[in-house]
Structures are given as structure tokens and as C-alpha cells.
Amino acid sequence: MNDIPRIAMKDIKISFGSIQSLRGVNLELYPGEVLGLVGDNGAGKSTLMKVLSGVHVPDSGSIVFEGNPITIHNPLEAKKLQIETVFQDLALCDTLDVASNLFLGREPVHFFHRLIDKKKMHALAKEELDRLGVVIPSTYSAVENLSGGQRQSVAIARAVTYQPKVLIMDEPTAALGVKEVRMVLNLIKKVKETGVSVILITHRLQDLFEVCDRITVLYEGKIIDNRLIKDFTMDSLINSITGEVKEAK
Amino acid sequence: MTQADGTMKTEKKPFKPERITSAKTTQWLSNNKQLIGIFSVLILLSVFFSFSTSSFFTTGNMLNLLQQLAPNLIVVVIMTLVITTSGIDLSVGSILSLASALIAVLLSARWDSFFAFVFVLIVGAAVGLLNGYIISYLRIPPFIVTLASMIYVEGCALLITGGYSISISGSSWLMSLGGGELFTIPVSAIIAILIIIIGWIILTQTRFGTYIIGIGANEESVRRAGVNIKKIKLFTYMFSGMIAAFAGIIIATRLGSGSSNVGTGFEMDVIAAVVLGGTSLFGGIGTMLGSVIGVFLIGIINNGLTLMNVSPYIIQIIQGAVLLFAVIVNTYFFGRNKKRN
Ligand SMILES: Nc1ncnc2c1ncn2[C@@H]1O[C@H](COP(=O)(O)OP(=O)(O)OP(=O)(O)O)[C@@H](O)[C@H]1O
Ligand SMILES: [Mg+2]
């Protein structure tokens, strides 16, 4: 494994009103690593990832990206760093069609960059969905007409389309069937081989043992455990998540 | 239909191209069935008026109607965009009044027609910009922001006219905006058609339009996609103010006078047309063609019934009833105006 982390978050704190969601979190992520991020509901996993993807700006703390200290003020800056996210709440526009959702913010344009090249956009969307093995009746369907699993597939396709350096997946398999979960796990293994760093948040612990190199456990806004996967057993992981192991390594 | 069971295959499963084409057509039909609906109502009404009054379906009346509706057709374009973002702009009527008053005052003060024209547009844009700034950067709901603007802008119009109407005489090109003709077609109608086409292209073919629809559907999603949504909303309201001012100039030059009350109730006519056309008040769904048909529907009911010597009071009652009926149909038969979860 590489020595300098792709991302190092230091002492990240954020509060919403009186709720302190993150209470000084340190997290490192290496190139080509799959990191499992676990914790009970409300532990702060999504909030931590939203800090990385520019949705929330932390109250304090610092982020170092490939050795350079940075601040991520908004989602566009995260995208420029090639940090892509599948959000837990999907963040799709229901009334826009599949292709428009896939390319939201980066539509191919023509005619002096004035108009969206719809033909190209739909062709690319179809190509990308085919490549991922996602079956959706038409790239012209409004997203509101899709099933929960199809919507999730669109959200995943959107994040992986742009060759990210860091791929954050916040419960990407929540609405998926057995076959689709397999697809996502295989996808994670595939992108990992190309050097992408992946952060996977999931409550399906068996999946973590299949794809992760390392697991970090959040508990009430703090990291309480961080070990290589081989140092965990299912039982020790569960103990960690429920806060019975207070000793962080 | 192709399979819609939501499965994802690990191996490749290519699409069949002809299926996509048919799905596209089906999608268009299902998106536009309500457009076809209100268009049919428009045709039926036109036929009805053609038979009930001989003066309705004449070239003269049609051209006159077109000229009268031109300001509505112009403003309905931008109002469609505003409402599609799930916003509203109640200040367009007052801005229209102010613009008509201001152009009259400036021309009376011997301003050059061109500078007066540009200055009035800038004033409209400035009001819109202030609306947009307060709405998108200070996050105050559009309803309340533009309600306040509606009040203070009308105050400004009253202030500069003293409540009187001021007659206009400008250079010929300026006067022809409202009153001129090109091959017997009113210039204002030609301008309206151009603006409608531009508006349609913006809504359906550009990134700006996609983000407008996206903001109406799920603002946070568009923001997370890296789009500067504040700027999009700011520009939308700015254009709204500017275009309302433009419509004000057109009305003033058509009537040959400016006054602080020409735009009274104008915003309601325009909003009603947008809603009649099928644009969702909750945003995310907007149809330019629908809004245009909406304007004609309201305009033709007014024009036809007037020609039939129906009392204007009764016409207003009928218009309100039609709007109510259309909104109910849109909501329950086409799923518009229902709050999505
Ligand atoms: N925008 C917000 N406003 C107010 N409170 C918030 C906001 N976002 C998160 N929180 C609070 O921060 C805490 C952590 O929430 P977060 O969504 O990060 O949990 P999580 O670990 O992702 O949980 P889950 O497993 O249920 O997804 C919760 O107490 C939540 O209520
Ligand atoms: Mg979460």
C-alpha cells in the first residue's frame, strides 16, 4: 500500500444546532483501498461523507488531498478533485429523464456550447448503463417512473461514469435485489483494481468482509475502531459497532 | 414495452434501438396528453365562438386579439420558467405598470428613445435582480418577496405619475413595438413568437432549462451535482423583471400612454395561463406550449364572450371557474400540482 494517503481528514467537527454530529474525526484513505465505514444509525457516517463531497462544510478540522491541504466549499469542488458520491438519499431529479440525471451538471453540449447534445447524451447514457449491466426500459423515462432498485442503479452509474479517484457509496445496496448487490460488489472490486479508493457504507456486514481492506467504526460522532479486515471477526466487528470496544487501534 | 422489472444483469444485455424510439414516443404522448386536452378545448371554444358571433373569426379580430395578448405571451414565457423552479413572481404586473409609466415620463422629458428603452429594461432587470438575490441568497420564499416587490414597485409607479396617465410620443421604431405592423401582422405578436421560441429552446434544449426543471424537482440534487443553483435562480428572476418591463413598453406604446395601473391583475392572468397549460405549481414540470395555449384560452374566452355582449363581470366569473376546473383536472387526471413525496 502507498505511503501518502489519498485523503487524510483530521479532527473534523460539525454541529447542526445543538446536535454535534461529528466530534473530531480522523480518517485516512489510501489509493486503491476499499474502506468500510460502519456505525449505528445516527453515528455520523453520512455526515462525514457529505463533508468529503462538499455538501457540508465542517465547523473545524482539515483535509489533505494527495499531500495538499485543501478545503472543499461546495459539491463542484469535490467533483473537480474527482470525488464522486452515491448519496444515501440518491439525490435524483424525479421529473428529469434517466440520461439527464446521469449527466446532470456535465451534459454534453453542441451548437457553440449553447444546447445540450441530447442524441449524444442518450447514446452515452445507454452505453454506460449497458456497460454496468443496468437494465432500464429507456433513457427517456422520467426517473419517477423507475423502481427503487433502478433508481439506485442510476445513482450508482452517475457516480462511476466519470472515472473518480475516490468513490463514496453510502448504502448503495439498500434497495437492491440479490443479483444487483452482486453487481455492486463486483463493481467495487473492479474499480479498486484500477486504483480507485472506495469508501463503502453499509449495514450488510458480510459484504464488508468480501470487499473491504480495512474497516473504520464510527460511534456517536467519533472513530472508535480502525483495523485491517483480517484483524476483525464478525463478532468483534459487532462489538465495535455497538460501542463495547472503546479502545481504538 | 421492454422489461421493467428492475433487474441488472452482470453480463451485457444490449438495448433494442427500435424499442427506445417507441418508448420515446410513448413518453411524449404520456407527457403531452394534457396539452392535447387543453388544445382541444381551445379549438372547441374557437368553433363555438365562430358560430355564435360573426365578428369572432375574422382576420381583423384575430390580429387584434394577437396584439392584445402579445404582452401576456411574452411574460408567460418567463413565468413558466419561474414556476417550473417551484417559484412564483407576483411583481410582473407592477413592473409592467412602472415600465409603462417610466417610458412615458422619460420620453416626455425628451430622452432619446433608445436610451429610454434601455433604461426602462435595466430598471425592470434591477427589480428582478433584487427579487432573485433575496430569494436565492437570503432564502426568503418567492411568494413573499415578490408580493413585497409588487407593492413597492406599484408605489414607485404611482409616485412618478402622480396617478395620472401620461401620453407618449417617441420615435417611430419605439412606437411600432406596440402599434406597428409587418405584413399586416402586429410587430408585438412577432416579437412574442420569437420570445416563445427562445423560451422553448431554453427550457427544453439547454443546461439552464434542465437545471430549472431539476431545481423544481429536487433543488438539493442539482446542487450536489455541482451546479450553482443560486445563480440560476438569480438570473431567472432577473430576466422575469426585465421581460415584464419590456412588456410594459409594448403596452405603453400600443396605448400611446403610460400609467401606474395598466398592469393591475396582469400577474394573475399570466399565472393562470401557466397553470391552465399544465405547468406544476410545485415545480419540476413546465410546458412552454401549454402556457401559450393557456394565454389564448383565457384571451379567447374574454374576447368571444365580449363580442357576444356578455357582461365583463360574468366573464370574470367564468374565467375563474374555468381555471378552477382546469386545475382540478390537471391534478386528478394528470398528476400535476400534487406534492411529490
Ligand atoms: N442536515 C442536518 N440537520 C440536522 N441534523 C443533522 C443533519 N444531518 C445529520 N444530522 C444529525 O447528525 C447525526 C448523524 O447523522 P448521519 O446521517 O450522519 O447518520 P448515519 O451514520 O449516516 O446514520 P444511518 O445509518 O441511519 O444512515 C444524526 O443525529 C442526525 O440527526
Ligand atoms: Mg447515513
XYZ file of C-alpha atoms and ligand atoms in Angstrom:
622
model
C 0.000 0.000 0.000
C 1.072 3.522 -0.839
C 2.603 5.674 1.866
C 0.882 9.006 1.336
C -2.852 8.758 1.794
C -5.083 9.984 -0.999
C -7.237 11.642 1.607
C -6.485 12.459 5.222
C -9.218 14.065 7.290
C -8.058 15.489 10.596
C -10.144 16.369 13.630
C -13.321 17.067 11.619
C -16.101 18.591 13.712
C -19.571 19.636 12.662
C -22.734 20.568 14.558
C -26.306 21.084 13.455
C -27.842 23.395 16.026
C -27.286 21.716 19.355
C -26.514 18.305 17.838
C -22.806 17.643 17.493
C -22.774 15.109 14.678
C -19.008 14.758 14.251
C -16.812 15.225 17.300
C -13.282 15.253 15.936
C -12.944 12.563 13.292
C -9.633 11.433 11.774
C -9.849 9.327 8.659
C -7.286 8.227 6.103
C -7.902 6.670 2.741
C -5.203 5.160 0.518
C -5.111 4.716 -3.257
C -6.732 1.506 -4.397
C -8.141 0.823 -0.961
C -11.680 -0.174 -0.101
C -12.564 1.231 3.288
C -15.675 0.080 5.090
C -17.312 2.774 7.204
C -19.749 1.397 9.726
C -21.660 2.517 12.781
C -25.165 2.551 14.156
C -27.914 4.762 12.805
C -27.090 8.368 13.526
C -23.400 7.665 14.168
C -22.452 10.325 11.624
C -21.374 8.238 8.624
C -23.400 10.131 6.046
C -22.462 13.451 7.576
C -18.753 12.607 7.373
C -19.107 11.636 3.725
C -21.066 14.797 2.977
C -18.093 16.747 4.277
C -15.896 14.945 1.736
C -18.313 15.545 -1.113
C -18.736 19.239 -0.377
C -22.361 19.080 0.731
C -21.480 20.217 4.262
C -18.572 22.457 5.211
C -17.158 21.338 8.584
C -17.005 23.732 11.553
C -13.368 22.829 12.106
C -10.743 20.322 11.047
C -8.631 19.915 7.940
C -8.491 17.769 4.821
C -5.316 16.810 2.984
C -5.764 15.534 -0.554
C -2.774 13.733 -2.084
C -0.444 15.646 0.200
C -2.027 19.067 -0.366
C -4.126 20.746 2.311
C -7.492 21.691 0.813
C -10.912 22.936 1.756
C -13.987 21.694 -0.077
C -16.517 24.522 -0.111
C -19.130 23.039 -2.411
C -20.022 19.911 -4.396
C -18.401 21.246 -7.564
C -15.005 21.449 -5.853
C -15.319 17.836 -4.724
C -16.110 16.799 -8.274
C -13.088 18.670 -9.571
C -10.973 16.564 -7.182
C -12.673 13.529 -8.737
C -14.530 12.629 -5.572
C -17.837 11.072 -6.612
C -20.618 10.077 -4.278
C -23.644 7.815 -4.300
C -25.776 9.519 -1.685
C -27.930 7.558 0.724
C -30.906 9.660 -0.327
C -29.931 9.178 -4.009
C -30.387 12.846 -4.918
C -32.075 12.339 -8.275
C -34.456 14.740 -10.003
C -37.706 12.813 -10.331
C -39.140 14.668 -13.302
C -35.953 14.613 -15.373
C -35.236 11.595 -17.548
C -32.600 8.951 -16.840
C -29.994 10.444 -19.185
C -30.440 13.971 -17.809
C -29.950 12.633 -14.286
C -26.854 10.695 -15.289
C -25.275 13.772 -16.847
C -26.680 16.426 -14.507
C -24.123 19.215 -14.338
C -21.985 17.774 -17.157
C -24.306 17.487 -20.120
C -22.583 17.090 -23.479
C -23.201 20.250 -25.487
C -23.075 21.308 -29.108
C -24.053 24.344 -31.178
C -21.375 26.658 -29.751
C -21.823 25.042 -26.329
C -25.306 26.525 -26.147
C -27.506 23.446 -26.493
C -27.443 20.022 -24.900
C -26.459 17.359 -27.409
C -29.397 15.137 -26.493
C -28.657 12.454 -29.044
C -25.141 12.049 -27.743
C -26.291 12.247 -24.129
C -28.823 9.457 -24.534
C -26.385 7.313 -26.521
C -23.690 7.751 -23.864
C -26.202 7.056 -21.097
C -27.309 3.856 -22.777
C -23.708 2.803 -23.337
C -22.783 3.428 -19.715
C -25.829 1.583 -18.351
C -25.138 -1.329 -20.689
C -21.532 -1.455 -19.574
C -22.639 -1.683 -15.946
C -25.302 -4.223 -16.838
C -28.120 -1.984 -15.655
C -31.426 -2.717 -17.346
C -33.703 0.285 -17.614
C -36.536 0.386 -20.157
C -35.459 3.672 -21.696
C -33.053 6.514 -21.009
C -36.011 8.765 -21.890
C -38.118 7.623 -18.899
C -38.536 10.100 -16.106
C -36.760 8.808 -13.014
C -40.030 8.942 -11.042
C -41.312 6.063 -13.184
C -38.472 3.734 -12.176
C -38.423 1.146 -9.401
C -36.404 1.779 -6.255
C -33.625 -0.525 -7.421
C -33.484 1.072 -10.856
C -33.238 4.496 -9.279
C -30.380 3.279 -7.141
C -28.654 1.875 -10.220
C -28.923 5.268 -11.919
C -27.371 6.935 -8.874
C -24.505 4.426 -8.880
C -23.980 4.752 -12.634
C -23.802 8.529 -12.252
C -21.007 8.266 -9.708
C -18.853 5.729 -11.567
C -19.202 7.235 -15.038
C -16.536 9.857 -14.510
C -13.505 7.775 -13.500
C -13.391 9.012 -9.919
C -10.280 8.865 -7.764
C -12.446 8.498 -4.707
C -15.792 6.747 -4.865
C -18.058 7.174 -1.868
C -21.006 4.807 -1.659
C -23.481 5.497 1.133
C -25.611 2.372 1.469
C -25.618 1.710 -2.276
C -27.263 -1.676 -1.897
C -30.147 -0.668 0.381
C -32.916 -1.171 -2.222
C -31.209 -3.785 -4.364
C -32.036 -7.406 -5.039
C -29.582 -10.290 -4.671
C -28.234 -10.092 -8.217
C -27.900 -6.331 -8.076
C -25.960 -6.479 -4.820
C -23.535 -8.851 -6.560
C -23.200 -6.344 -9.381
C -22.273 -3.562 -6.946
C -19.735 -5.719 -5.067
C -18.128 -6.809 -8.348
C -18.073 -3.211 -9.470
C -16.249 -2.199 -6.292
C -13.633 -4.915 -6.848
C -13.250 -3.827 -10.459
C -12.726 -0.110 -9.760
C -10.395 -0.918 -6.871
C -8.077 -2.682 -9.325
C -7.826 0.492 -11.374
C -6.555 2.367 -8.322
C -9.815 3.990 -7.230
C -10.218 4.460 -3.499
C -13.645 3.388 -2.314
C -15.487 4.188 0.885
C -18.381 1.811 1.403
C -21.057 2.448 3.991
C -23.373 -0.460 4.602
C -25.244 -2.280 7.315
C -24.704 -5.606 5.465
C -21.630 -6.683 7.402
C -20.982 -9.821 5.309
C -20.408 -7.561 2.271
C -17.674 -5.713 4.138
C -15.736 -8.932 4.680
C -15.977 -9.635 0.985
C -14.684 -6.386 -0.492
C -13.016 -4.261 2.191
C -9.343 -3.908 3.043
C -9.974 -2.007 6.232
C -12.919 -1.084 8.427
C -13.433 2.098 10.412
C -16.129 2.249 13.051
C -17.923 5.464 13.951
C -19.720 5.741 17.253
C -21.626 8.875 18.246
C -19.528 11.099 16.017
C -16.129 9.637 16.914
C -13.970 6.911 15.420
C -13.718 4.142 17.977
C -12.118 1.391 15.920
C -9.967 1.176 12.823
C -8.377 -2.128 11.803
C -7.430 -4.119 8.747
C -10.124 -6.542 7.741
C -8.004 -9.552 8.736
C -7.945 -8.297 12.329
C -11.732 -8.363 12.536
C -14.126 -11.209 13.060
C -17.873 -10.783 12.645
C -18.255 -10.800 16.437
C -15.517 -8.283 17.129
C -16.969 -6.003 14.456
C -20.424 -6.161 16.021
C -18.954 -5.447 19.457
C -17.161 -2.457 17.995
C -20.263 -1.041 16.326
C -22.326 -1.304 19.464
C -19.622 0.571 21.337
C -18.437 -2.283 23.528
C -14.847 -1.879 22.397
C -13.748 1.598 23.367
C -10.109 1.028 22.512
C -9.184 2.413 19.097
C -6.140 0.920 17.439
C -42.681 -2.315 -23.619
C -39.254 -3.587 -22.724
C -38.837 -5.324 -19.446
C -39.319 -3.099 -16.465
C -38.631 -5.480 -13.622
C -35.685 -3.512 -12.345
C -33.096 -6.226 -12.715
C -29.488 -5.593 -13.503
C -27.542 -8.248 -15.358
C -23.908 -8.914 -14.669
C -23.256 -9.648 -18.326
C -24.060 -7.331 -21.193
C -27.678 -7.009 -22.186
C -27.932 -4.674 -25.148
C -30.947 -2.491 -25.806
C -33.020 -2.869 -28.912
C -32.926 0.509 -30.656
C -36.468 0.425 -32.022
C -37.795 -0.136 -28.530
C -36.179 3.055 -27.407
C -37.798 5.017 -30.210
C -41.207 3.675 -29.329
C -40.618 4.313 -25.640
C -39.688 7.870 -26.562
C -42.920 8.350 -28.474
C -44.967 6.813 -25.683
C -43.195 9.070 -23.234
C -44.005 12.115 -25.371
C -47.666 11.158 -25.620
C -47.994 10.490 -21.909
C -46.217 13.756 -21.118
C -48.382 15.710 -23.500
C -51.835 14.189 -23.257
C -52.942 17.095 -21.160
C -51.524 19.519 -23.715
C -53.621 17.784 -26.328
C -56.550 18.094 -23.911
C -56.432 21.837 -23.434
C -55.618 22.381 -27.081
C -58.851 20.556 -27.960
C -60.749 22.807 -25.550
C -59.227 25.824 -27.283
C -60.325 24.566 -30.702
C -63.833 23.721 -29.455
C -64.212 27.174 -27.936
C -62.999 28.831 -31.128
C -65.521 26.858 -33.175
C -68.253 27.735 -30.692
C -67.483 31.472 -30.876
C -67.176 31.345 -34.655
C -70.766 30.153 -34.841
C -72.205 32.309 -32.085
C -70.773 35.633 -33.240
C -69.949 36.555 -36.807
C -67.236 39.025 -35.825
C -65.110 36.461 -33.916
C -63.450 34.504 -36.672
C -62.387 37.454 -38.820
C -58.835 38.413 -39.724
C -59.327 41.764 -38.060
C -60.442 40.298 -34.752
C -57.737 37.627 -34.791
C -54.963 40.156 -35.415
C -56.429 42.450 -32.786
C -56.524 39.547 -30.322
C -52.922 38.689 -31.114
C -51.844 42.253 -30.478
C -53.767 42.398 -27.218
C -52.323 39.135 -25.990
C -48.729 39.867 -27.027
C -47.641 41.199 -23.590
C -49.174 38.152 -21.891
C -47.493 35.821 -24.374
C -44.146 37.466 -23.691
C -44.377 37.386 -19.905
C -45.903 33.890 -19.767
C -42.628 32.541 -21.188
C -40.531 33.716 -18.262
C -43.325 32.976 -15.755
C -43.281 29.369 -16.963
C -39.576 29.169 -16.158
C -40.090 30.789 -12.746
C -42.944 28.460 -11.806
C -41.014 25.426 -13.071
C -38.316 26.179 -10.479
C -41.236 25.955 -7.985
C -41.089 29.722 -7.592
C -43.529 32.499 -8.409
C -43.197 36.118 -9.476
C -46.093 38.293 -8.349
C -44.278 41.505 -9.218
C -44.532 41.287 -13.030
C -47.772 43.289 -13.169
C -46.354 46.130 -11.104
C -43.095 46.107 -13.065
C -45.152 46.317 -16.240
C -47.002 49.361 -14.863
C -43.803 51.003 -13.712
C -42.164 50.418 -17.096
C -45.104 51.905 -18.974
C -45.140 54.930 -16.672
C -41.394 55.345 -16.744
C -41.059 55.217 -20.516
C -43.800 57.834 -20.799
C -42.111 60.086 -18.254
C -38.679 59.724 -19.845
C -39.967 60.418 -23.338
C -41.848 63.472 -22.081
C -38.567 64.615 -20.576
C -37.115 64.430 -24.106
C -34.925 61.404 -23.509
C -33.655 59.703 -26.597
C -35.962 56.763 -27.439
C -33.161 54.237 -27.404
C -31.746 55.321 -24.045
C -35.203 55.497 -22.509
C -35.905 51.985 -23.796
C -32.655 50.573 -22.408
C -33.028 52.421 -19.122
C -36.512 51.003 -18.533
C -35.277 47.482 -19.258
C -32.454 47.988 -16.768
C -34.895 49.168 -14.112
C -37.008 46.040 -14.672
C -33.929 43.831 -14.534
C -32.789 45.565 -11.338
C -36.097 44.870 -9.597
C -35.869 41.253 -10.762
C -32.268 41.009 -9.626
C -33.204 42.233 -6.162
C -36.045 39.687 -6.045
C -33.671 36.948 -7.152
C -30.972 37.929 -4.705
C -33.335 37.899 -1.733
C -34.910 34.621 -2.856
C -31.773 32.648 -3.664
C -29.102 34.114 -1.397
C -31.179 35.140 1.632
C -33.565 32.196 1.139
C -36.828 34.053 1.644
C -39.800 32.355 -0.082
C -40.507 33.802 -3.564
C -44.167 34.362 -2.782
C -43.476 36.835 -0.003
C -40.502 38.506 -1.713
C -42.339 39.205 -4.952
C -45.504 40.195 -3.068
C -43.475 42.895 -1.347
C -41.976 43.948 -4.695
C -45.414 44.080 -6.229
C -46.418 46.583 -3.564
C -43.355 48.835 -3.605
C -42.974 48.824 -7.389
C -46.586 49.900 -7.795
C -45.857 52.627 -5.239
C -42.951 53.798 -7.403
C -45.184 53.843 -10.473
C -47.798 55.911 -8.636
C -45.108 58.244 -7.357
C -43.698 59.102 -10.776
C -47.084 59.514 -12.451
C -48.979 61.035 -9.565
C -51.722 58.599 -10.510
C -52.343 60.208 -13.913
C -51.821 58.634 -17.275
C -49.069 60.250 -19.318
C -49.221 60.331 -23.082
C -46.306 59.128 -25.163
C -44.655 60.273 -28.309
C -41.394 58.595 -29.178
C -39.501 57.876 -32.343
C -41.252 55.657 -34.830
C -39.345 52.431 -34.136
C -40.205 52.596 -30.448
C -43.898 53.290 -31.110
C -44.017 50.450 -33.623
C -43.140 47.946 -30.867
C -46.683 48.226 -29.565
C -48.616 49.557 -32.533
C -46.634 48.648 -35.636
C -47.359 46.028 -38.241
C -45.217 43.900 -40.505
C -47.130 42.403 -43.459
C -50.353 43.166 -41.526
C -49.109 41.158 -38.531
C -48.613 43.194 -35.335
C -44.914 43.685 -34.553
C -45.602 42.855 -30.899
C -47.025 39.483 -31.933
C -43.926 38.716 -33.990
C -41.723 39.613 -31.030
C -43.892 37.422 -28.807
C -43.483 34.465 -31.151
C -39.706 34.912 -31.191
C -39.574 35.069 -27.396
C -41.785 31.970 -27.121
C -39.428 30.048 -29.411
C -36.381 31.194 -27.459
C -38.125 30.280 -24.201
C -38.997 26.842 -25.506
C -35.395 26.243 -26.593
C -34.084 27.405 -23.229
C -36.465 25.158 -21.287
C -36.069 22.014 -23.362
C -32.680 22.201 -25.050
C -30.240 23.967 -22.726
C -28.441 23.244 -19.486
C -30.095 26.291 -17.942
C -33.525 24.796 -18.691
C -32.558 21.372 -17.381
C -31.389 22.936 -14.132
C -34.607 24.957 -13.901
C -36.619 21.736 -14.111
C -34.165 19.996 -11.770
C -34.389 22.780 -9.191
C -38.163 22.445 -9.228
C -37.953 18.679 -8.813
C -35.144 18.455 -6.269
C -33.067 21.530 -5.621
C -30.577 19.784 -3.366
C -29.909 17.162 -6.012
C -28.971 19.809 -8.561
C -26.739 21.496 -6.012
C -24.967 18.222 -5.262
C -24.405 17.756 -8.979
C -22.132 20.780 -8.715
C -24.491 23.333 -10.277
C -24.600 26.872 -8.926
C -28.332 26.879 -8.250
C -28.311 30.318 -6.650
C -27.041 31.846 -9.862
C -29.668 30.017 -11.905
C -32.473 31.348 -9.714
C -30.963 34.824 -9.606
C -30.879 35.013 -13.407
C -34.391 33.612 -13.748
C -35.886 36.353 -11.576
C -33.711 38.997 -13.208
C -34.986 38.017 -16.660
C -38.507 37.985 -15.271
C -38.203 41.630 -14.226
C -36.585 42.630 -17.493
C -39.138 40.896 -19.680
C -42.027 42.345 -17.654
C -40.542 45.806 -18.269
C -40.303 45.018 -21.976
C -43.971 44.029 -22.000
C -44.732 47.318 -20.222
C -43.053 49.276 -23.013
C -45.074 47.352 -25.574
C -48.353 48.114 -23.815
C -47.472 51.770 -23.336
C -46.538 52.251 -26.987
C -49.678 50.454 -28.106
C -51.964 52.584 -25.929
C -49.938 55.728 -26.562
C -49.781 56.379 -22.845
C -48.211 55.096 -19.677
C -49.967 54.723 -16.352
C -49.462 53.137 -12.975
C -52.439 50.810 -13.265
C -52.153 49.125 -16.683
C -50.533 46.102 -15.067
C -53.061 45.662 -12.282
C -54.080 41.999 -12.227
C -51.705 41.213 -15.110
C -49.627 38.797 -12.993
C -52.773 36.824 -12.175
C -53.698 36.432 -15.855
C -50.210 35.175 -16.614
C -50.003 32.805 -13.656
C -53.465 31.465 -14.518
C -52.331 30.784 -18.090
C -49.242 28.918 -16.878
C -51.302 26.748 -14.545
C -54.001 26.164 -17.177
C -51.278 24.979 -19.532
C -50.186 22.238 -17.144
C -47.032 23.576 -15.546
C -46.900 22.291 -11.981
C -47.101 24.895 -9.225
C -44.830 22.624 -7.212
C -42.170 22.844 -9.874
C -40.246 20.273 -11.858
C -42.731 20.171 -14.719
C -43.011 23.002 -17.196
C -44.523 23.295 -20.639
C -43.989 26.359 -22.797
C -46.549 25.301 -25.372
C -49.110 24.675 -22.630
C -48.617 28.175 -21.245
C -49.073 29.712 -24.680
C -52.294 27.768 -25.153
C -53.301 28.896 -21.663
C -52.920 32.552 -22.662
C -55.034 32.003 -25.776
C -57.675 30.130 -23.796
C -58.103 32.978 -21.326
C -57.875 35.551 -24.111
C -60.415 33.839 -26.357
C -62.946 33.356 -23.561
C -62.652 37.064 -22.850
C -62.750 38.139 -26.492
C -65.511 35.782 -27.608
C -67.831 36.489 -24.700
C -67.252 40.226 -25.071
C -68.235 40.004 -28.725
C -71.343 38.108 -27.584
C -72.134 41.108 -25.363
C -71.722 39.157 -22.154
C -71.165 41.407 -19.146
C -67.487 41.682 -18.141
C -68.452 40.761 -14.596
C -69.872 37.486 -15.785
C -66.811 36.908 -17.990
C -64.611 37.187 -14.934
C -66.733 34.664 -13.061
C -66.486 32.248 -15.994
C -62.716 32.671 -16.230
C -62.294 31.866 -12.551
C -64.489 28.801 -12.885
C -62.554 27.565 -15.924
C -59.267 27.929 -14.060
C -60.580 26.028 -11.059
C -61.919 23.264 -13.295
C -58.634 23.006 -15.219
C -56.542 22.801 -12.077
C -58.731 20.025 -10.701
C -58.485 18.097 -13.981
C -54.732 18.598 -14.133
C -54.290 17.413 -10.588
C -56.525 14.357 -10.633
C -56.188 13.165 -14.200
C -52.632 14.102 -14.978
C -50.977 14.034 -11.562
C -49.773 17.601 -11.798
C -49.839 20.029 -8.869
C -49.703 17.159 -6.444
C -46.923 17.415 -3.956
C -44.380 14.713 -4.642
C -43.012 12.949 -1.588
N -28.763 18.458 7.896
C -28.873 18.065 9.184
N -29.519 18.841 10.074
C -29.624 18.469 11.369
N -29.122 17.339 11.871
C -28.471 16.508 11.044
C -28.303 16.831 9.653
N -27.609 15.834 9.072
C -27.354 14.944 10.036
N -27.854 15.338 11.225
C -27.732 14.614 12.500
O -26.422 14.125 12.594
C -26.416 12.823 13.160
C -25.701 11.866 12.234
O -26.481 11.647 11.082
P -25.987 10.772 9.850
O -26.991 10.902 8.788
O -24.596 11.153 9.524
O -26.017 9.303 10.459
P -25.638 7.940 9.755
O -24.483 7.380 10.495
O -25.471 8.126 8.300
O -26.923 7.052 10.045
P -27.696 5.986 9.142
O -27.050 4.674 9.349
O -29.073 5.991 9.696
O -27.655 6.464 7.730
C -27.871 12.453 13.415
O -28.153 12.689 14.776
C -28.637 13.410 12.543
O -29.876 13.712 13.113
Mg -26.483 7.590 6.638
